[in-house]
XYZ file of C-alpha atoms in Angstrom:
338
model
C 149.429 109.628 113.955
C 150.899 106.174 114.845
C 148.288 106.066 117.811
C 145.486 106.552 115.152
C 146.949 104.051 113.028
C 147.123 101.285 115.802
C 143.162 102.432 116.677
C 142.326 101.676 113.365
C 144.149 98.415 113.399
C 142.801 97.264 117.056
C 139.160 98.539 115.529
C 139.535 95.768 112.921
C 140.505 93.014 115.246
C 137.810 93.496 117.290
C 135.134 94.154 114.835
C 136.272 90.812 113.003
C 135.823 88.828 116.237
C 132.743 89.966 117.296
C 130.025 86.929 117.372
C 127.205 88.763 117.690
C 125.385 91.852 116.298
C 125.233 93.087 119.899
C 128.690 92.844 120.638
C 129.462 94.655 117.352
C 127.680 97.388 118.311
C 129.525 97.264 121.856
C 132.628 97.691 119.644
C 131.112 100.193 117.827
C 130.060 102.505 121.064
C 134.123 101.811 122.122
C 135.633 103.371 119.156
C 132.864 105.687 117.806
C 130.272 106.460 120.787
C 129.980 109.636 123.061
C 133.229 108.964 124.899
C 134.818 106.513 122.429
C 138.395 106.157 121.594
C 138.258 108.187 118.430
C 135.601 110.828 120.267
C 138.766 111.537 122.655
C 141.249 112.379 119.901
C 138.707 114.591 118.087
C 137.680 116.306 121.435
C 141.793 117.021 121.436
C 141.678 118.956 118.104
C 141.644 122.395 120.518
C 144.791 122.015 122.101
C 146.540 121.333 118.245
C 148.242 124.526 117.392
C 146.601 126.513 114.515
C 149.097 125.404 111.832
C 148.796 121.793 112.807
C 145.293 121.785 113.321
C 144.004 120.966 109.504
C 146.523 118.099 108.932
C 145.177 116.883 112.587
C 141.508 116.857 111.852
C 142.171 115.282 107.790
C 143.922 111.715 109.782
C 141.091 111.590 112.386
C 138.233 111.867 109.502
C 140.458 108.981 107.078
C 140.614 107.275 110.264
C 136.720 107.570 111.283
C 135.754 106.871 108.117
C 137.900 103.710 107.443
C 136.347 102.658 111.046
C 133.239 102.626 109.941
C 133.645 101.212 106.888
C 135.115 98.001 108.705
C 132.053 97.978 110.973
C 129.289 98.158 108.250
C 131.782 95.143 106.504
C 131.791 93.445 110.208
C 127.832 93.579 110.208
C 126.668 92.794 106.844
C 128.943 89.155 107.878
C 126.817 88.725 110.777
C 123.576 89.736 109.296
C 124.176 86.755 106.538
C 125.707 84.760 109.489
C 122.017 85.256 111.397
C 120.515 84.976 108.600
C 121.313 81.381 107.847
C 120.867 80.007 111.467
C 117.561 81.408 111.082
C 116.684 79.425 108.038
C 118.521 76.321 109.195
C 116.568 76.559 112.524
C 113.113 77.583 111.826
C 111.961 75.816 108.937
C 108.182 76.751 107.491
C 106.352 74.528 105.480
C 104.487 76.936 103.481
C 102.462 74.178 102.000
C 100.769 73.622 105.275
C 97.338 75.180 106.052
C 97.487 78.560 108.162
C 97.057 78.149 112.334
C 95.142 81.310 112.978
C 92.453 81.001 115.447
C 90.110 82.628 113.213
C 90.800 80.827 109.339
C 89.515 83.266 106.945
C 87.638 82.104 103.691
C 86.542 83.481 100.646
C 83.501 85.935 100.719
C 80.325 84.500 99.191
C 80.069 86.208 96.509
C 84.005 85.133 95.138
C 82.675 82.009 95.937
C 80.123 82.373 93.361
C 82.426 83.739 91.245
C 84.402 81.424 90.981
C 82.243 78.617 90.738
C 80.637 80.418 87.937
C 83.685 81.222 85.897
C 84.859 77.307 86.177
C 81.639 76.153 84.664
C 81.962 78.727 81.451
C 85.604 77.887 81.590
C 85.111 74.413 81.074
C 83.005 74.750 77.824
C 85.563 76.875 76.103
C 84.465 80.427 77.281
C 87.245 82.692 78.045
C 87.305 85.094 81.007
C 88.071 89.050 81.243
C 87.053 91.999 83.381
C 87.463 95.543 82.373
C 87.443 98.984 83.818
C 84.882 100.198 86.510
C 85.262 103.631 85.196
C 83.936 103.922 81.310
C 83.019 106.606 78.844
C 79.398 107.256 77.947
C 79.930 105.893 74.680
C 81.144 102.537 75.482
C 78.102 102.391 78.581
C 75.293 103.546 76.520
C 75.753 104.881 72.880
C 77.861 101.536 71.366
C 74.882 99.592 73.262
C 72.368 101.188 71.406
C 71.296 103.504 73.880
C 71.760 106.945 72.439
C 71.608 110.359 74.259
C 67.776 110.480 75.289
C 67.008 106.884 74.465
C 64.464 105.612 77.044
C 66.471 103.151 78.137
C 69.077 105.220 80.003
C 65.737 106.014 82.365
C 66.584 102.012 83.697
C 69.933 102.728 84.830
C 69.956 105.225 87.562
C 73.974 106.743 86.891
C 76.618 107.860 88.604
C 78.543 110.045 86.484
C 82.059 112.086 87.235
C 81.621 115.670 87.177
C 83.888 117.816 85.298
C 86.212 114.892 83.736
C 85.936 114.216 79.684
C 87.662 111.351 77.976
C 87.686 111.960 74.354
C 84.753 114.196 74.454
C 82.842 111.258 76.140
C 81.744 112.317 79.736
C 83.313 109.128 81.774
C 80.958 107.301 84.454
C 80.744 104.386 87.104
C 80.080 101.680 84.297
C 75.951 100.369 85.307
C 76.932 96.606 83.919
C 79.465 95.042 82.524
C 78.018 95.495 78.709
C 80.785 97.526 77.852
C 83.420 94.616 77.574
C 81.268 93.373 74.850
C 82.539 96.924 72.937
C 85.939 96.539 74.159
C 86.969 92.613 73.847
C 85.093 92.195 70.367
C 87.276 95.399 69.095
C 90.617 93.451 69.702
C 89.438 89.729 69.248
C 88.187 88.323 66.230
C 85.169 85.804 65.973
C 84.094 83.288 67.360
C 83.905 84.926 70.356
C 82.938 83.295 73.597
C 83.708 85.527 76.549
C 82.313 85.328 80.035
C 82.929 88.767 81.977
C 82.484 89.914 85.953
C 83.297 92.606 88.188
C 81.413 95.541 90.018
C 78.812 97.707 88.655
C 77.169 100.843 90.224
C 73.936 102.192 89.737
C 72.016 104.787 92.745
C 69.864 102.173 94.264
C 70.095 101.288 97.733
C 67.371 98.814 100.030
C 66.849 94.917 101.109
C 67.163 93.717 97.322
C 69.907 96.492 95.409
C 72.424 97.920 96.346
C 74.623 101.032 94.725
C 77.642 98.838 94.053
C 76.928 95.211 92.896
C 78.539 92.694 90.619
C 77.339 90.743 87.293
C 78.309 87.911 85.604
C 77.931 88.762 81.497
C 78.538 86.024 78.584
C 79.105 86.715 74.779
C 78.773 84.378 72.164
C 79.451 85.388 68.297
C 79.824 83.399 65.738
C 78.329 82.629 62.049
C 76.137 79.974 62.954
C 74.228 80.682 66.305
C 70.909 80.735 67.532
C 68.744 81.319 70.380
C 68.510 77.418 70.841
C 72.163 77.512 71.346
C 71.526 80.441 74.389
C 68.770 78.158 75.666
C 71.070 75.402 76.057
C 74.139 77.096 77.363
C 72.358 78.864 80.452
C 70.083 75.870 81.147
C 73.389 73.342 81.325
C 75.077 76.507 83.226
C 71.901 76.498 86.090
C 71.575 72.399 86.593
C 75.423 72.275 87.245
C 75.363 75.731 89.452
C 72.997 74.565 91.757
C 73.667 71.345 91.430
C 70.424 69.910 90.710
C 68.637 68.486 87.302
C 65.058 69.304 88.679
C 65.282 73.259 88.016
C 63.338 74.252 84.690
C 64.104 77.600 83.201
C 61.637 79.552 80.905
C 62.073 82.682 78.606
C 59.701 85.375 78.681
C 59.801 88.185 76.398
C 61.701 91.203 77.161
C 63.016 94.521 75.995
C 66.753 95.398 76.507
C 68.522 97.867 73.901
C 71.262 96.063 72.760
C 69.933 92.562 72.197
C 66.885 91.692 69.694
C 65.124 89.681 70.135
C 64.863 90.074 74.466
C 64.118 87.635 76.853
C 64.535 87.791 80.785
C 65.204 84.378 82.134
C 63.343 83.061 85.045
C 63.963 79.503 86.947
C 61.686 77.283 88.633
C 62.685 74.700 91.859
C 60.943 71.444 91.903
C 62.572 70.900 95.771
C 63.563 72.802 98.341
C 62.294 76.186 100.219
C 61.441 77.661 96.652
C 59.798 74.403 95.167
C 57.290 75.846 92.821
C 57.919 79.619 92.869
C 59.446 81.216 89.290
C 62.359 83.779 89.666
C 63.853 86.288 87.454
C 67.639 85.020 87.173
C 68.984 86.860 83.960
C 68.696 89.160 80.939
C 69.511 87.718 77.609
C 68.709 88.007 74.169
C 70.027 87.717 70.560
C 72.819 90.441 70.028
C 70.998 93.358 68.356
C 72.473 94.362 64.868
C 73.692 97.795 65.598
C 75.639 96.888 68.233
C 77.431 94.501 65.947
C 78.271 97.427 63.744
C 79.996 99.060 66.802
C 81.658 96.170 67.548
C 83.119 96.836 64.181
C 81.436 93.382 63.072
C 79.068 92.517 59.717
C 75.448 92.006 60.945
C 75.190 89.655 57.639
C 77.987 87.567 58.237
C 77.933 87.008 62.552
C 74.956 86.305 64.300
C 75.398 85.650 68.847
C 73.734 86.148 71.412
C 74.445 87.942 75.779
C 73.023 86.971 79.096
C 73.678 88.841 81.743
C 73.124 88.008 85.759
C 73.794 89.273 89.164
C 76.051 87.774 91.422
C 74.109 88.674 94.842
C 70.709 87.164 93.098
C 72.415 83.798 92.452
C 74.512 83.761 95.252
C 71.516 84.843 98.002
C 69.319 81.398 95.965
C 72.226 78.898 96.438
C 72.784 79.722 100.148
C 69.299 81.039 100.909
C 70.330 85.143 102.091
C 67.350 86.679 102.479
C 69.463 90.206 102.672
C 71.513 91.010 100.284
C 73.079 93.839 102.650
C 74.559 91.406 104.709
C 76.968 90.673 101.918
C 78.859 94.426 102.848
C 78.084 94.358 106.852
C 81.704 92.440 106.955
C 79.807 90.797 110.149
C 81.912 87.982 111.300
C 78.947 85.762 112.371
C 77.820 85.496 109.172
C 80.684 85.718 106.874
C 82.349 83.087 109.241
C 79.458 80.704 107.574
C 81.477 80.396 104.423
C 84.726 79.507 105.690
């Protein structure tokens, strides 16, 4: 017993003056490994007599167990020790740019994004996203396109099979209409709210493809017009692409939930696509009976929604032919962006 005792004491010492995790662990394989100093003694416990044997075996388990206790002590110490040297000794700047060989950047179409979002941002337009997965209801019914309304023929659906969400069968949402639904339900007018994210529809060649993003803007208020919509998107396009020679036009349209419809197309006066019109958006005054789902008074609020893709504008400002190349991840091209 006072052999244990001076084991435990000699453990301490030596655990204390250990400098180095390595050497603590030397220490460690002394007392506790396969042929340690403690191993030895409990190796012993068969030539204890019966009697003796219990009291035996309850010191050497104290004793192994106040050993290690002193060595996990020992090497939290030098962990904080190592710790600090560490920090005093390799100092990062994390404001400085990364060193990789290969920087990464921001894929085009965040790029966009973002650009986008600024612009909107900077004339009072807030900014939301919403979820991917919706419910019929808030995709199509709300939006004043009911069960076997001709419009649902446009969007080609992906819906999930054998899931119900309040009796509404829930699907990959085909635009980003359905914030209109949700952000007008817990906002009060004015509302100006610019929304993005991915959208899904079964379409798949040079020009679609079945996962895409848009780029949506709502404006309600009492006192708005179609001027105002006019106005909006036209400053939006001149400071997008940068350029005060692009001319945009309205031609009539049909979409469900606005009324009266208008796609919007652009024309270049310079460049690769001087003189050619192109279909850049969707947009229209917001239709009445979507107001009433949006829990709003028709009489009283009056806005209007545009809605665009982010390949189509993103494929014009850096002239991509493809827009598949956007989800090749090929480094050659993506490296463009950097």
């Amino acid at each position: 017993m006072n052999e244990l005792k001076k084991l435990l004491i000699q453990a301490k010492i030596d655990f204390s003056t250990a400098v180095s995790i390595s050497s603590l662990e030397n220490a460690k394989s002394y007392y506790l490994g396969k042929n340690g100093k403690l191993t030895q003694y409990i190796k012993n416990i068969k030539n204890i007599s019966i009697n003796e044997r219990k009291r035996y075996g309850e010191i050497i388990n104290s004793i192994k167990i106040n050993i290690k206790k002193e060595l996990n002590i020992h090497r939290d110490i030098l962990k904080k020790k190592q710790l600090k040297v560490s920090l005093k000794t390799n100092k990062i700047d994390i404001t400085l740019p990364g060193r990789g060989k290969n920087k990464g950047g921001l894929h085009p179409i965040m790029r966009t994004l973002e650009r986008i979002e600024k612009i909107f941002y900077s004339i009072g337009f807030d900014i939301t996203d919403g979820p991917e997965i919706e419910t019929d209801f808030n995709n199509f019914t709300a939006l004043n396109s009911p069960k076997n309304h001709p419009a649902r023929s446009m969007h080609d659906t992906f819906y999930i099979k054998n899931r119900y969400v309040s009796n509404n069968k829930p699907l990959l949402r085909t635009h980003t209409s359905p914030m209109q639904i949700r952000y007008s339900k817990i906002n009060k007018p004015p509302i100006k709210v610019i929304t993005s994210g991915r959208v899904y529809r079964i379409d798949s060649d040079s020009t679609h493809s079945p996962m895409f993003h848009q780029i949506e803007g709502l404006w309600i208020d009492k006192n708005i017009s179609f001027s105002d919509l006019k106005g909006v998107y036209l400053n939006f396009i001149r400071v997008f692409f940068e350029s005060d020679n692009i001319q945009i036009r309205f031609r009539p349209s049909y979409f469900p939930f606005t009324e009266p419809s208008a796609e919007i197309d652009i024309v270049f006066q310079d460049g690769p696509l001087k003189g050619n019109w192109l279909e850049i958006s969707g947009a229209g005054q917001v239709n009445p009976k979507v107001l009433c789902n949006m829990n709003l008074d028709p009489e009283k609020y009056i806005g209007f929604a545009f809605g665009s893709g982010l390949e189509r504008l993103t494929m014009l400002r850096y002239g991509i032919d493809d827009l598949r190349l956007f989800y090749k991840g090929n480094i050659n091209f993506l490296k463009q962006f950097t």
